[in-house]
Coordinates of C-alpha atoms and ligand atoms in Angstrom, one line a residue:
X5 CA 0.0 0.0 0.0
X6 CA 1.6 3.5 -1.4
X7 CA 1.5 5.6 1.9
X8 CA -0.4 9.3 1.4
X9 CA 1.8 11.9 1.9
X10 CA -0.2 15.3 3.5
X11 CA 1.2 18.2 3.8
X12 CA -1.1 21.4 5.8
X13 CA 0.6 24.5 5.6
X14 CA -1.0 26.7 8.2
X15 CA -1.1 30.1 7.6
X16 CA 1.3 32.9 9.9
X17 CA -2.5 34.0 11.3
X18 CA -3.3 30.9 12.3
X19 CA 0.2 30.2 13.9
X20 CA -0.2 33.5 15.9
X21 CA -3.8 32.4 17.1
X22 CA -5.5 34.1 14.9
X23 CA -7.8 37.3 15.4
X24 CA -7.5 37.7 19.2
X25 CA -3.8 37.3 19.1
X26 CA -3.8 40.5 16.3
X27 CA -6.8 42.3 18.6
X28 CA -4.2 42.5 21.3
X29 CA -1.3 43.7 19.2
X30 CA -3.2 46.3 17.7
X31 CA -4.3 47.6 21.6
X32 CA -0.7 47.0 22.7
X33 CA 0.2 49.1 19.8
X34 CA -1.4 52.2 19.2
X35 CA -1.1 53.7 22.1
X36 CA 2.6 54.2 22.0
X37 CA 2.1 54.9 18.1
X38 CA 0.0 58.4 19.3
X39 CA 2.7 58.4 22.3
X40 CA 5.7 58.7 20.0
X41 CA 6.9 62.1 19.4
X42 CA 8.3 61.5 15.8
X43 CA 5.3 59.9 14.8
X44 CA 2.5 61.7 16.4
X45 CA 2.1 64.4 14.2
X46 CA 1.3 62.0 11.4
X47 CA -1.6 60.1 13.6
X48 CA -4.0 63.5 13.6
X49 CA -6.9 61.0 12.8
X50 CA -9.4 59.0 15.5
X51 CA -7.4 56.3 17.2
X52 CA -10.7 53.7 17.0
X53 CA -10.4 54.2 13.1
X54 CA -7.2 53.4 12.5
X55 CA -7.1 50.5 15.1
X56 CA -9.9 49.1 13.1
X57 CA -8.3 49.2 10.5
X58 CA -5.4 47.6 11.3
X59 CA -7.3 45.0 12.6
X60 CA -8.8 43.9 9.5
X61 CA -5.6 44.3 8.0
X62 CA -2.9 42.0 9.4
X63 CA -4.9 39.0 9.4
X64 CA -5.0 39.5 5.4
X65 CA -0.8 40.5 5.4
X66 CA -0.5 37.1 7.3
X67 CA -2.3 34.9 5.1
X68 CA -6.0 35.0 7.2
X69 CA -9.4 36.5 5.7
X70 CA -9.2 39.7 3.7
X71 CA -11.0 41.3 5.5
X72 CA -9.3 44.9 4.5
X73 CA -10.0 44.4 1.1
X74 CA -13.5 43.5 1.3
X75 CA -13.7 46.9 2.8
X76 CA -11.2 49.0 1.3
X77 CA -10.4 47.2 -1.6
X78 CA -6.5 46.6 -3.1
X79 CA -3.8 47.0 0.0
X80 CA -1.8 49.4 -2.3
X81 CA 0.1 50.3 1.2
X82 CA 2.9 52.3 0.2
X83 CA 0.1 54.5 -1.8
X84 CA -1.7 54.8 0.8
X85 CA 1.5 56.1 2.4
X86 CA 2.2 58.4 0.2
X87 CA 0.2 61.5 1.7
X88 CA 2.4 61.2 4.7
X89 CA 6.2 61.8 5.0
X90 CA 7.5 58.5 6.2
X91 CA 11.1 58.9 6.9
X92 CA 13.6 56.5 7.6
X93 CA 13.8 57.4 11.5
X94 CA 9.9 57.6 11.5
X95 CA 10.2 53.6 10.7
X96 CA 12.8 53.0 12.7
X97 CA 10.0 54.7 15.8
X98 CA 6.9 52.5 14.1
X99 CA 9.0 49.2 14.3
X100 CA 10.0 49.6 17.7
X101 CA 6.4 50.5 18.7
X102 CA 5.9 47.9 17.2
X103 CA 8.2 45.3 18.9
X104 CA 7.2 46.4 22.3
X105 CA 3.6 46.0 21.3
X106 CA 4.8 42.1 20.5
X107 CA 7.3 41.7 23.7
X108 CA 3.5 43.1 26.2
X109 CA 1.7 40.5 24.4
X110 CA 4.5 37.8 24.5
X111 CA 4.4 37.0 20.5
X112 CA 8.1 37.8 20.4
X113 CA 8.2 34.1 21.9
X114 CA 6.4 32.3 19.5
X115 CA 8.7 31.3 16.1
X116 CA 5.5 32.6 13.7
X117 CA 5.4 36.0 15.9
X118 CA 8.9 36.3 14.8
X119 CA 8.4 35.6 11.5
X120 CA 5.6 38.0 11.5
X121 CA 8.3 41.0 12.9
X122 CA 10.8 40.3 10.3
X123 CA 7.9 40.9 7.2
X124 CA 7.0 44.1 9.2
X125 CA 10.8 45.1 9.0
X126 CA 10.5 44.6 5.6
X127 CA 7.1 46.2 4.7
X128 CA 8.6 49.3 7.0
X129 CA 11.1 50.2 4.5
X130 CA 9.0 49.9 1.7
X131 CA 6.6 52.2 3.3
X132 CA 9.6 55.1 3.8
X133 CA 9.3 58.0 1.1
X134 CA 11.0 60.5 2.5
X135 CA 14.7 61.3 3.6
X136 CA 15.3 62.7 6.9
X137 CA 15.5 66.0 7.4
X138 CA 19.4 66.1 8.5
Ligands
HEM20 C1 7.1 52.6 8.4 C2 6.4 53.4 9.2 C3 5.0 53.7 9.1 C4 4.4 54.9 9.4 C5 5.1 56.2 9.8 C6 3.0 54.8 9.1 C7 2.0 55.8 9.2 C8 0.7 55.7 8.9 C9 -0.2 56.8 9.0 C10 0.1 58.2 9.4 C11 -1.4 56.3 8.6 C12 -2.8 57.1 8.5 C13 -3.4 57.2 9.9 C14 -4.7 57.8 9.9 O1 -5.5 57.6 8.9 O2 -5.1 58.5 10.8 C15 -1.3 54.9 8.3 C16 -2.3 54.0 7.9 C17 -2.1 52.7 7.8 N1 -1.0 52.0 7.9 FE1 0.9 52.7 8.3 N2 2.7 53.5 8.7 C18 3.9 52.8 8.7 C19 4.1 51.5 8.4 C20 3.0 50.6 8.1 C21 3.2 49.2 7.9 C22 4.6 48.5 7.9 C23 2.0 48.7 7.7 C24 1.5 47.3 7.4 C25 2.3 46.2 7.5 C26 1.0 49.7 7.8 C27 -0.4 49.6 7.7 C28 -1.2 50.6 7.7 C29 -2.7 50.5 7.5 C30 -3.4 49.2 7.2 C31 -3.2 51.8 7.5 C32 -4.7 52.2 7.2 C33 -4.8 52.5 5.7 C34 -6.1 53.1 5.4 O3 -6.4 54.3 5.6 O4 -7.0 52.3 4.9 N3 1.7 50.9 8.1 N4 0.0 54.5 8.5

């Protein structure tokens, strides 16, 4: 008898745990985000807003429902970027709002929550459009 081979790739959002694991992040998250003095005067818009938005958005970056898109349509981040001057330093402030959002939670124990940091890394710089002022 020929054995079956099955493979299941599960998805980075399931590996996190899913919705309530990005909930937390995004509430772990924002705060400092509005706290942050390079990155404050960017966030002029309701807190609740954006938090819901990002909330429907990472579970689509890490492989869940698109939920985002059945909103807002096509991610087209880095456009939607554009109206803001993202600097270089200004991602270097959003990452490391970011990692202390994952280190309150604890997902900066769990292998697919590191995973998940690293693509943010990478999205960050994608997101940057503007140099530095000095
Ligand atoms: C690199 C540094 C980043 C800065 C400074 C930044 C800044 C911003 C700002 C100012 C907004 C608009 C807020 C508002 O409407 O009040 C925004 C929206 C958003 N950002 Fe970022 N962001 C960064 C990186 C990222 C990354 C890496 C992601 C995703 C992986 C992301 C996902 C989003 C989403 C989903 C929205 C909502 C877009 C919408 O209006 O539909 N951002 N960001």
């Amino acid at each position: 008898m020929v054995k079956k081979l099955e493979y299941t790739f599960k998805s980075l959002y399931s590996e996190i745990g899913g919705q309530e694991t990005i909930d937390q992040l995004v509430n772990a998250f924002y705060p400092r985000v509005y706290d942050d003095p390079e990155l404050a005067p960017l966030f002029e818009g309701d807190m609740e807003e954006i938090k819901r938005k990002q909330r429907m958005f990472l579970p689509q970056f890490l492989g869940g429902p698109a939920l985002y898109s059945q909103e807002f349509g096509p991610p087209a981040m880095r456009d939607r970027h554009l109206p803001f001057e993202v600097t270089p330093r200004r991602a270097q402030c959003w990452l490391r709002c970011m990692r202390e959002a994952f280190q309150e939670i604890g997902l900066d124990q769990n292998p697919a929550g590191r995973a998940f940091y690293d693509r943010l890394t990478q999205v960050a710089g994608i997101m940057v459009n503007t140099p530095d002022s000095e």
